[in-house]
């Protein structure tokens, strides 16, 4: 080894194994080391390089990694922390599995709803035969032109009066037992019918009560029945207070006289039903049960265990209840039509008379024969 190489190695060793100055180092030695460093920095010499480190860096830069090593390095760089799992014997494992299944089912349901909202899928159900629909619409337009825009009596009634049909589920009772309750509630106000079923001793009356409440709520929401200003149908306290506050605000805005002109008034009407009984209508928007009938459903099977190990099969009946809800406006119209028909029958041209209805002629105070 030449002298220059030996000197270079010595400098590198001094650079690597530099003396450490601690608090326990004597003060003269500490000052000498610091002075040596200052002199080296002020000398302006080039920085001393480490040939061993430079050689290692050059070798690593020229080294080509194999595909397996590159994949390993990439995998280590992109590795994501995995969530821990519970032990199979854990008491919370069943809940976790159930939650995962619920999330998967909910996601599938959302995907199905997105598919159902597709216009092409909806058109297959709502408009399966476009040609038939166009033909039907053209037919109705021709009928309207032929009648010059006039509508028949049935269409006028459907446009001006509301009705709602509700069919219940199959109740576990017979046609005979449910038919008596159907005849009991037919013709009554919906609230009166609910009260009757509430205090009825029949076992199936509870099911009928729930069905009547459901039918009433559905008629109010879907058909807008029983929403008059003078409606007697039960409402919540919040709804009544809101209605009173709205009336007070309207009264303060337009005045009492104008409010009376705007607010429709209805005087109670005494009518006569088809049965001949008198009936008082307090509001034309009150809901009543116009029709109620029962329908026979499928029979069930129930084992009847007898002696000596014998088993008979009993046929248990199931029956459904259907109700048609209408407003009191319909009763008033039917009563007025019956009254008008009765008056025409009394004073009409077809009434047979004993003598012609004309003034007497050739009237004398004595007999003419």
mmCIF file of C-alpha atoms in Angstrom:
data_model
loop_
_atom_site.group_PDB
_atom_site.id
_atom_site.type_symbol
_atom_site.label_atom_id
_atom_site.label_comp_id
_atom_site.label_asym_id
_atom_site.label_seq_id
_atom_site.Cartn_x
_atom_site.Cartn_y
_atom_site.Cartn_z
ATOM 1 C CA UNK A 1 0.000 0.000 0.000
ATOM 2 C CA UNK A 2 1.431 3.322 -1.038
ATOM 3 C CA UNK A 3 1.760 6.321 1.214
ATOM 4 C CA UNK A 4 -1.099 8.248 -0.388
ATOM 5 C CA UNK A 5 -3.485 5.320 -0.035
ATOM 6 C CA UNK A 6 -2.455 4.819 3.594
ATOM 7 C CA UNK A 7 -3.085 8.504 4.277
ATOM 8 C CA UNK A 8 -6.539 8.311 2.623
ATOM 9 C CA UNK A 9 -7.536 5.274 4.692
ATOM 10 C CA UNK A 10 -6.368 7.011 7.843
ATOM 11 C CA UNK A 11 -8.475 10.067 7.076
ATOM 12 C CA UNK A 12 -11.526 7.863 6.412
ATOM 13 C CA UNK A 13 -11.016 6.063 9.689
ATOM 14 C CA UNK A 14 -10.754 9.391 11.462
ATOM 15 C CA UNK A 15 -13.988 10.442 9.759
ATOM 16 C CA UNK A 16 -15.800 7.287 10.760
ATOM 17 C CA UNK A 17 -14.335 6.807 14.232
ATOM 18 C CA UNK A 18 -14.461 10.427 15.351
ATOM 19 C CA UNK A 19 -13.912 11.034 18.991
ATOM 20 C CA UNK A 20 -16.988 11.626 21.039
ATOM 21 C CA UNK A 21 -17.156 14.563 23.393
ATOM 22 C CA UNK A 22 -19.286 14.046 26.451
ATOM 23 C CA UNK A 23 -19.812 15.927 29.669
ATOM 24 C CA UNK A 24 -17.218 13.722 31.384
ATOM 25 C CA UNK A 25 -14.481 14.712 28.898
ATOM 26 C CA UNK A 26 -11.900 17.032 30.465
ATOM 27 C CA UNK A 27 -12.141 20.643 29.435
ATOM 28 C CA UNK A 28 -8.674 20.887 27.764
ATOM 29 C CA UNK A 29 -9.371 17.885 25.547
ATOM 30 C CA UNK A 30 -12.797 19.262 24.679
ATOM 31 C CA UNK A 31 -11.337 22.620 23.640
ATOM 32 C CA UNK A 32 -8.594 20.934 21.571
ATOM 33 C CA UNK A 33 -11.156 18.846 19.621
ATOM 34 C CA UNK A 34 -13.369 21.816 18.890
ATOM 35 C CA UNK A 35 -10.362 23.877 17.729
ATOM 36 C CA UNK A 36 -9.296 21.070 15.401
ATOM 37 C CA UNK A 37 -12.740 20.979 13.749
ATOM 38 C CA UNK A 38 -12.779 24.735 13.281
ATOM 39 C CA UNK A 39 -9.341 24.654 11.645
ATOM 40 C CA UNK A 40 -10.461 21.888 9.269
ATOM 41 C CA UNK A 41 -13.526 23.851 8.212
ATOM 42 C CA UNK A 42 -11.587 27.069 7.713
ATOM 43 C CA UNK A 43 -8.878 25.393 5.634
ATOM 44 C CA UNK A 44 -11.274 25.182 2.667
ATOM 45 C CA UNK A 45 -10.289 21.669 1.644
ATOM 46 C CA UNK A 46 -12.686 19.513 -0.351
ATOM 47 C CA UNK A 47 -15.090 17.348 1.697
ATOM 48 C CA UNK A 48 -13.760 13.926 2.422
ATOM 49 C CA UNK A 49 -15.733 11.170 0.681
ATOM 50 C CA UNK A 50 -16.256 7.577 1.790
ATOM 51 C CA UNK A 51 -15.092 5.254 -1.024
ATOM 52 C CA UNK A 52 -16.723 2.178 0.520
ATOM 53 C CA UNK A 53 -20.113 3.868 0.656
ATOM 54 C CA UNK A 54 -19.747 5.239 -2.856
ATOM 55 C CA UNK A 55 -18.843 1.822 -4.210
ATOM 56 C CA UNK A 56 -21.917 0.251 -2.526
ATOM 57 C CA UNK A 57 -24.258 2.910 -3.916
ATOM 58 C CA UNK A 58 -22.876 2.467 -7.433
ATOM 59 C CA UNK A 59 -23.255 -1.311 -7.250
ATOM 60 C CA UNK A 60 -26.864 -1.034 -6.035
ATOM 61 C CA UNK A 61 -27.716 1.474 -8.770
ATOM 62 C CA UNK A 62 -26.393 -0.858 -11.501
ATOM 63 C CA UNK A 63 -28.020 -3.945 -10.024
ATOM 64 C CA UNK A 64 -31.098 -5.215 -11.946
ATOM 65 C CA UNK A 65 -33.821 -6.822 -9.828
ATOM 66 C CA UNK A 66 -35.493 -9.997 -10.971
ATOM 67 C CA UNK A 67 -39.297 -10.008 -11.649
ATOM 68 C CA UNK A 68 -39.915 -11.946 -8.446
ATOM 69 C CA UNK A 69 -37.925 -9.391 -6.428
ATOM 70 C CA UNK A 70 -39.746 -6.494 -8.125
ATOM 71 C CA UNK A 71 -43.127 -8.084 -7.341
ATOM 72 C CA UNK A 72 -42.023 -8.646 -3.743
ATOM 73 C CA UNK A 73 -40.959 -5.016 -3.369
ATOM 74 C CA UNK A 74 -44.193 -3.791 -4.976
ATOM 75 C CA UNK A 75 -46.279 -6.074 -2.787
ATOM 76 C CA UNK A 76 -44.585 -4.769 0.327
ATOM 77 C CA UNK A 77 -45.164 -1.186 -0.788
ATOM 78 C CA UNK A 78 -48.879 -1.706 -1.562
ATOM 79 C CA UNK A 79 -49.722 -4.007 1.308
ATOM 80 C CA UNK A 80 -52.806 -2.750 3.189
ATOM 81 C CA UNK A 81 -53.542 -3.601 6.781
ATOM 82 C CA UNK A 82 -56.128 -6.329 7.034
ATOM 83 C CA UNK A 83 -58.968 -6.096 9.493
ATOM 84 C CA UNK A 84 -58.881 -8.580 12.270
ATOM 85 C CA UNK A 85 -61.430 -11.353 12.560
ATOM 86 C CA UNK A 86 -63.124 -12.898 15.522
ATOM 87 C CA UNK A 87 -62.507 -16.416 16.621
ATOM 88 C CA UNK A 88 -65.114 -18.946 15.531
ATOM 89 C CA UNK A 89 -65.806 -19.747 19.162
ATOM 90 C CA UNK A 90 -66.509 -16.092 19.994
ATOM 91 C CA UNK A 91 -70.008 -15.175 21.161
ATOM 92 C CA UNK A 92 -70.023 -12.189 18.786
ATOM 93 C CA UNK A 93 -69.253 -14.214 15.656
ATOM 94 C CA UNK A 94 -72.935 -14.999 14.967
ATOM 95 C CA UNK A 95 -73.886 -11.327 15.182
ATOM 96 C CA UNK A 96 -71.110 -10.364 12.783
ATOM 97 C CA UNK A 97 -72.178 -12.976 10.234
ATOM 98 C CA UNK A 98 -75.814 -11.910 10.538
ATOM 99 C CA UNK A 99 -74.859 -8.260 9.998
ATOM 100 C CA UNK A 100 -72.840 -9.138 6.893
ATOM 101 C CA UNK A 101 -75.773 -11.088 5.457
ATOM 102 C CA UNK A 102 -78.112 -8.190 6.224
ATOM 103 C CA UNK A 103 -75.819 -5.725 4.455
ATOM 104 C CA UNK A 104 -75.569 -7.999 1.405
ATOM 105 C CA UNK A 105 -79.353 -8.419 1.259
ATOM 106 C CA UNK A 106 -79.862 -4.675 1.578
ATOM 107 C CA UNK A 107 -77.406 -4.030 -1.232
ATOM 108 C CA UNK A 108 -79.156 -6.561 -3.472
ATOM 109 C CA UNK A 109 -82.508 -4.942 -2.695
ATOM 110 C CA UNK A 110 -81.159 -1.514 -3.640
ATOM 111 C CA UNK A 111 -79.864 -2.913 -6.928
ATOM 112 C CA UNK A 112 -83.270 -4.465 -7.637
ATOM 113 C CA UNK A 113 -85.010 -1.159 -6.921
ATOM 114 C CA UNK A 114 -82.674 0.600 -9.328
ATOM 115 C CA UNK A 115 -83.536 -1.954 -11.993
ATOM 116 C CA UNK A 116 -87.272 -1.593 -11.304
ATOM 117 C CA UNK A 117 -87.054 2.174 -11.766
ATOM 118 C CA UNK A 118 -85.880 1.646 -15.336
ATOM 119 C CA UNK A 119 -88.461 3.189 -17.738
ATOM 120 C CA UNK A 120 -88.135 0.238 -20.091
ATOM 121 C CA UNK A 121 -89.083 -2.194 -17.316
ATOM 122 C CA UNK A 122 -91.960 0.005 -16.117
ATOM 123 C CA UNK A 123 -93.306 0.338 -19.646
ATOM 124 C CA UNK A 124 -93.646 -3.441 -19.905
ATOM 125 C CA UNK A 125 -96.051 -3.364 -16.949
ATOM 126 C CA UNK A 126 -97.818 -0.014 -17.301
ATOM 127 C CA UNK A 127 -98.090 -0.002 -21.074
ATOM 128 C CA UNK A 128 -97.774 -3.605 -22.305
ATOM 129 C CA UNK A 129 -99.622 -3.023 -25.594
ATOM 130 C CA UNK A 130 -99.089 0.556 -26.834
ATOM 131 C CA UNK A 131 -101.243 0.017 -29.919
ATOM 132 C CA UNK A 132 -104.264 -1.017 -27.850
ATOM 133 C CA UNK A 133 -103.794 1.967 -25.548
ATOM 134 C CA UNK A 134 -103.660 4.370 -28.492
ATOM 135 C CA UNK A 135 -106.773 2.766 -29.986
ATOM 136 C CA UNK A 136 -108.650 3.087 -26.685
ATOM 137 C CA UNK A 137 -107.695 6.754 -26.323
ATOM 138 C CA UNK A 138 -108.806 7.474 -29.882
ATOM 139 C CA UNK A 139 -112.122 5.759 -29.164
ATOM 140 C CA UNK A 140 -112.720 7.940 -26.107
ATOM 141 C CA UNK A 141 -111.878 11.084 -28.071
ATOM 142 C CA UNK A 142 -114.412 10.106 -30.735
ATOM 143 C CA UNK A 143 -117.067 9.529 -28.061
ATOM 144 C CA UNK A 144 -116.377 12.955 -26.565
ATOM 145 C CA UNK A 145 -116.701 14.650 -29.959
ATOM 146 C CA UNK A 146 -119.876 12.718 -30.744
ATOM 147 C CA UNK A 147 -121.476 13.792 -27.446
ATOM 148 C CA UNK A 148 -120.182 17.370 -27.913
ATOM 149 C CA UNK A 149 -118.391 17.278 -24.578
ATOM 150 C CA UNK A 150 -121.430 16.187 -22.583
ATOM 151 C CA UNK A 151 -120.978 13.456 -19.979
ATOM 152 C CA UNK A 152 -123.497 10.907 -18.793
ATOM 153 C CA UNK A 153 -124.964 10.730 -15.312
ATOM 154 C CA UNK A 154 -122.657 7.979 -14.042
ATOM 155 C CA UNK A 155 -119.541 9.918 -14.990
ATOM 156 C CA UNK A 156 -120.847 13.063 -13.311
ATOM 157 C CA UNK A 157 -121.420 11.119 -10.082
ATOM 158 C CA UNK A 158 -117.916 9.634 -10.191
ATOM 159 C CA UNK A 159 -116.410 13.077 -10.687
ATOM 160 C CA UNK A 160 -118.344 14.804 -7.908
ATOM 161 C CA UNK A 161 -118.586 12.082 -5.233
ATOM 162 C CA UNK A 162 -115.930 10.014 -3.523
ATOM 163 C CA UNK A 163 -115.983 6.353 -2.618
ATOM 164 C CA UNK A 164 -113.454 3.774 -1.506
ATOM 165 C CA UNK A 165 -113.546 -0.029 -1.583
ATOM 166 C CA UNK A 166 -111.508 -2.044 0.915
ATOM 167 C CA UNK A 167 -111.274 -5.828 1.145
ATOM 168 C CA UNK A 168 -109.863 -7.426 4.268
ATOM 169 C CA UNK A 169 -107.697 -10.477 4.681
ATOM 170 C CA UNK A 170 -109.216 -13.898 5.298
ATOM 171 C CA UNK A 171 -110.356 -14.080 8.912
ATOM 172 C CA UNK A 172 -110.669 -17.370 10.751
ATOM 173 C CA UNK A 173 -114.454 -17.392 11.072
ATOM 174 C CA UNK A 174 -117.492 -18.580 9.171
ATOM 175 C CA UNK A 175 -119.659 -16.699 6.701
ATOM 176 C CA UNK A 176 -122.628 -16.895 9.058
ATOM 177 C CA UNK A 177 -120.810 -15.313 12.013
ATOM 178 C CA UNK A 178 -119.132 -12.557 10.015
ATOM 179 C CA UNK A 179 -122.294 -11.866 8.019
ATOM 180 C CA UNK A 180 -124.134 -10.780 11.166
ATOM 181 C CA UNK A 181 -121.469 -8.168 11.908
ATOM 182 C CA UNK A 182 -121.489 -7.007 8.288
ATOM 183 C CA UNK A 183 -125.258 -6.409 8.446
ATOM 184 C CA UNK A 184 -124.801 -4.622 11.770
ATOM 185 C CA UNK A 185 -122.321 -2.029 10.469
ATOM 186 C CA UNK A 186 -123.870 -1.506 7.018
ATOM 187 C CA UNK A 187 -125.429 1.951 6.708
ATOM 188 C CA UNK A 188 -123.760 3.388 9.830
ATOM 189 C CA UNK A 189 -121.200 6.134 10.076
ATOM 190 C CA UNK A 190 -117.670 4.788 10.184
ATOM 191 C CA UNK A 191 -117.157 6.130 13.711
ATOM 192 C CA UNK A 192 -120.412 4.594 14.962
ATOM 193 C CA UNK A 193 -119.475 1.257 13.401
ATOM 194 C CA UNK A 194 -116.086 1.351 15.134
ATOM 195 C CA UNK A 195 -117.808 1.975 18.476
ATOM 196 C CA UNK A 196 -120.173 -0.947 17.847
ATOM 197 C CA UNK A 197 -117.272 -3.298 17.132
ATOM 198 C CA UNK A 198 -115.369 -2.027 20.143
ATOM 199 C CA UNK A 199 -118.088 -3.096 22.577
ATOM 200 C CA UNK A 200 -119.241 -6.179 20.676
ATOM 201 C CA UNK A 201 -119.030 -9.581 22.371
ATOM 202 C CA UNK A 202 -118.158 -11.410 19.156
ATOM 203 C CA UNK A 203 -114.624 -12.777 18.958
ATOM 204 C CA UNK A 204 -114.117 -11.650 15.371
ATOM 205 C CA UNK A 205 -115.256 -8.107 16.207
ATOM 206 C CA UNK A 206 -111.668 -7.146 17.062
ATOM 207 C CA UNK A 207 -110.502 -8.037 13.570
ATOM 208 C CA UNK A 208 -113.416 -6.105 12.080
ATOM 209 C CA UNK A 209 -112.533 -3.110 14.264
ATOM 210 C CA UNK A 210 -108.943 -3.082 12.982
ATOM 211 C CA UNK A 211 -110.165 -3.409 9.414
ATOM 212 C CA UNK A 212 -112.589 -0.482 9.776
ATOM 213 C CA UNK A 213 -109.885 1.751 11.242
ATOM 214 C CA UNK A 214 -107.553 0.800 8.404
ATOM 215 C CA UNK A 215 -110.268 1.478 5.810
ATOM 216 C CA UNK A 216 -111.051 4.872 7.351
ATOM 217 C CA UNK A 217 -107.401 5.956 7.364
ATOM 218 C CA UNK A 218 -106.889 4.719 3.821
ATOM 219 C CA UNK A 219 -109.965 6.586 2.568
ATOM 220 C CA UNK A 220 -108.773 9.820 4.178
ATOM 221 C CA UNK A 221 -105.245 9.553 2.780
ATOM 222 C CA UNK A 222 -105.934 8.109 -0.681
ATOM 223 C CA UNK A 223 -109.336 9.623 -1.542
ATOM 224 C CA UNK A 224 -109.398 12.762 0.592
ATOM 225 C CA UNK A 225 -112.656 11.767 2.257
ATOM 226 C CA UNK A 226 -113.853 13.302 5.515
ATOM 227 C CA UNK A 227 -111.726 16.450 5.233
ATOM 228 C CA UNK A 228 -114.513 19.040 5.307
ATOM 229 C CA UNK A 229 -114.482 22.072 7.614
ATOM 230 C CA UNK A 230 -117.402 20.663 9.574
ATOM 231 C CA UNK A 231 -116.202 17.060 9.524
ATOM 232 C CA UNK A 232 -117.007 15.047 12.624
ATOM 233 C CA UNK A 233 -114.326 12.424 12.080
ATOM 234 C CA UNK A 234 -111.889 12.176 15.018
ATOM 235 C CA UNK A 235 -108.640 14.095 14.598
ATOM 236 C CA UNK A 236 -105.649 14.557 16.839
ATOM 237 C CA UNK A 237 -105.326 17.468 19.238
ATOM 238 C CA UNK A 238 -102.355 18.783 17.303
ATOM 239 C CA UNK A 239 -104.364 18.788 14.073
ATOM 240 C CA UNK A 240 -107.320 20.563 15.711
ATOM 241 C CA UNK A 241 -105.079 23.202 17.289
ATOM 242 C CA UNK A 242 -103.330 23.753 13.962
ATOM 243 C CA UNK A 243 -106.698 24.166 12.233
ATOM 244 C CA UNK A 244 -107.874 26.650 14.872
ATOM 245 C CA UNK A 245 -104.659 28.655 14.591
ATOM 246 C CA UNK A 246 -104.990 28.752 10.793
ATOM 247 C CA UNK A 247 -108.581 29.980 11.104
ATOM 248 C CA UNK A 248 -107.501 32.669 13.582
ATOM 249 C CA UNK A 249 -104.720 33.809 11.251
ATOM 250 C CA UNK A 250 -107.144 33.903 8.323
ATOM 251 C CA UNK A 251 -109.650 35.836 10.440
ATOM 252 C CA UNK A 252 -107.022 38.413 11.377
ATOM 253 C CA UNK A 253 -106.020 38.790 7.738
ATOM 254 C CA UNK A 254 -109.326 39.052 5.852
ATOM 255 C CA UNK A 255 -111.801 39.977 8.567
ATOM 256 C CA UNK A 256 -114.833 38.237 10.023
ATOM 257 C CA UNK A 257 -117.344 39.214 7.333
ATOM 258 C CA UNK A 258 -115.127 38.159 4.437
ATOM 259 C CA UNK A 259 -114.265 34.918 6.222
ATOM 260 C CA UNK A 260 -117.943 34.042 6.564
ATOM 261 C CA UNK A 261 -118.354 34.620 2.832
ATOM 262 C CA UNK A 262 -115.330 32.467 1.982
ATOM 263 C CA UNK A 263 -116.029 29.619 4.408
ATOM 264 C CA UNK A 264 -118.721 27.305 3.031
ATOM 265 C CA UNK A 265 -121.705 26.847 5.288
ATOM 266 C CA UNK A 266 -123.853 23.735 5.548
ATOM 267 C CA UNK A 267 -127.124 23.530 7.393
ATOM 268 C CA UNK A 268 -128.023 20.121 8.850
ATOM 269 C CA UNK A 269 -130.482 18.198 6.671
ATOM 270 C CA UNK A 270 -133.084 15.678 7.838
ATOM 271 C CA UNK A 271 -133.452 12.923 5.266
ATOM 272 C CA UNK A 272 -135.282 9.630 5.047
ATOM 273 C CA UNK A 273 -133.312 6.473 4.342
ATOM 274 C CA UNK A 274 -134.438 3.595 2.157
ATOM 275 C CA UNK A 275 -135.486 1.709 5.272
ATOM 276 C CA UNK A 276 -137.914 4.512 6.142
ATOM 277 C CA UNK A 277 -136.051 5.778 9.211
ATOM 278 C CA UNK A 278 -135.248 9.449 9.625
ATOM 279 C CA UNK A 279 -131.605 10.495 9.554
ATOM 280 C CA UNK A 280 -129.881 13.826 10.219
ATOM 281 C CA UNK A 281 -126.819 14.788 8.170
ATOM 282 C CA UNK A 282 -124.605 17.273 9.992
ATOM 283 C CA UNK A 283 -121.755 17.385 7.456
ATOM 284 C CA UNK A 284 -121.696 16.334 3.783
ATOM 285 C CA UNK A 285 -118.121 15.031 4.087
ATOM 286 C CA UNK A 286 -118.675 12.523 6.889
ATOM 287 C CA UNK A 287 -117.790 8.950 5.965
ATOM 288 C CA UNK A 288 -120.339 6.164 6.218
ATOM 289 C CA UNK A 289 -120.440 2.506 5.227
ATOM 290 C CA UNK A 290 -122.612 2.234 2.149
ATOM 291 C CA UNK A 291 -122.191 -1.526 1.621
ATOM 292 C CA UNK A 292 -120.671 -4.385 3.599
ATOM 293 C CA UNK A 293 -120.559 -7.988 2.470
ATOM 294 C CA UNK A 294 -118.583 -11.144 3.202
ATOM 295 C CA UNK A 295 -116.746 -13.557 0.942
ATOM 296 C CA UNK A 296 -115.905 -17.194 1.516
ATOM 297 C CA UNK A 297 -112.212 -17.974 1.540
ATOM 298 C CA UNK A 298 -110.242 -21.224 1.355
ATOM 299 C CA UNK A 299 -110.806 -23.880 3.989
ATOM 300 C CA UNK A 300 -108.051 -24.824 6.382
ATOM 301 C CA UNK A 301 -107.310 -28.129 8.082
ATOM 302 C CA UNK A 302 -107.150 -28.727 11.825
ATOM 303 C CA UNK A 303 -106.491 -32.113 13.473
ATOM 304 C CA UNK A 304 -109.148 -33.473 15.827
ATOM 305 C CA UNK A 305 -107.600 -36.078 18.097
ATOM 306 C CA UNK A 306 -110.046 -38.781 19.171
ATOM 307 C CA UNK A 307 -109.896 -41.941 21.263
ATOM 308 C CA UNK A 308 -107.952 -45.081 20.329
ATOM 309 C CA UNK A 309 -105.361 -43.057 18.434
ATOM 310 C CA UNK A 310 -107.748 -41.837 15.748
ATOM 311 C CA UNK A 311 -107.282 -38.375 14.230
ATOM 312 C CA UNK A 312 -109.916 -36.561 12.198
ATOM 313 C CA UNK A 313 -109.313 -33.521 9.997
ATOM 314 C CA UNK A 314 -111.663 -30.615 10.573
ATOM 315 C CA UNK A 315 -112.328 -28.041 7.852
ATOM 316 C CA UNK A 316 -111.847 -24.585 9.376
ATOM 317 C CA UNK A 317 -113.559 -21.807 7.386
ATOM 318 C CA UNK A 318 -111.951 -18.504 6.447
ATOM 319 C CA UNK A 319 -113.995 -15.445 5.459
ATOM 320 C CA UNK A 320 -113.162 -11.961 4.180
ATOM 321 C CA UNK A 321 -115.000 -8.678 4.721
ATOM 322 C CA UNK A 322 -115.467 -6.011 2.050
ATOM 323 C CA UNK A 323 -116.779 -2.500 2.716
ATOM 324 C CA UNK A 324 -117.612 0.438 0.448
ATOM 325 C CA UNK A 325 -117.109 3.831 2.087
ATOM 326 C CA UNK A 326 -118.891 6.932 0.812
ATOM 327 C CA UNK A 327 -119.599 10.460 1.995
ATOM 328 C CA UNK A 328 -122.900 11.826 3.294
ATOM 329 C CA UNK A 329 -123.168 13.854 0.105
ATOM 330 C CA UNK A 330 -124.207 10.648 -1.651
ATOM 331 C CA UNK A 331 -127.043 10.033 0.824
ATOM 332 C CA UNK A 332 -128.355 13.556 0.312
ATOM 333 C CA UNK A 333 -128.356 13.120 -3.473
ATOM 334 C CA UNK A 334 -130.135 9.762 -3.303
ATOM 335 C CA UNK A 335 -132.755 11.167 -0.920
ATOM 336 C CA UNK A 336 -133.386 14.201 -3.158
ATOM 337 C CA UNK A 337 -133.776 11.929 -6.197
ATOM 338 C CA UNK A 338 -136.291 9.751 -4.360
ATOM 339 C CA UNK A 339 -138.263 12.801 -3.221
ATOM 340 C CA UNK A 340 -138.315 14.233 -6.726
ATOM 341 C CA UNK A 341 -139.493 10.936 -8.141
ATOM 342 C CA UNK A 342 -142.230 10.690 -5.500
ATOM 343 C CA UNK A 343 -143.471 14.214 -6.265
ATOM 344 C CA UNK A 344 -143.566 13.483 -9.983
ATOM 345 C CA UNK A 345 -145.550 10.356 -9.287
ATOM 346 C CA UNK A 346 -148.128 12.404 -7.355
ATOM 347 C CA UNK A 347 -148.414 15.422 -9.623
ATOM 348 C CA UNK A 348 -147.193 14.085 -12.958
ATOM 349 C CA UNK A 349 -149.165 13.670 -16.192
ATOM 350 C CA UNK A 350 -149.389 9.899 -15.789
ATOM 351 C CA UNK A 351 -151.471 10.090 -12.604
ATOM 352 C CA UNK A 352 -154.961 8.680 -13.195
ATOM 353 C CA UNK A 353 -157.781 11.052 -12.236
ATOM 354 C CA UNK A 354 -161.482 10.286 -11.662
ATOM 355 C CA UNK A 355 -162.659 13.420 -13.494
ATOM 356 C CA UNK A 356 -160.852 15.704 -15.911
ATOM 357 C CA UNK A 357 -159.173 18.631 -14.236
ATOM 358 C CA UNK A 358 -161.047 21.494 -15.964
ATOM 359 C CA UNK A 359 -163.518 24.209 -14.892
ATOM 360 C CA UNK A 360 -167.228 23.376 -14.660
ATOM 361 C CA UNK A 361 -169.471 24.585 -17.535
ATOM 362 C CA UNK A 362 -173.266 25.014 -17.807
ATOM 363 C CA UNK A 363 -173.526 25.219 -14.046
ATOM 364 C CA UNK A 364 -177.123 25.818 -12.801
ATOM 365 C CA UNK A 365 -178.805 25.991 -9.473
ATOM 366 C CA UNK A 366 -181.135 23.169 -10.461
ATOM 367 C CA UNK A 367 -180.887 19.804 -12.167
ATOM 368 C CA UNK A 368 -180.486 19.743 -15.948
ATOM 369 C CA UNK A 369 -182.707 16.700 -16.368
#
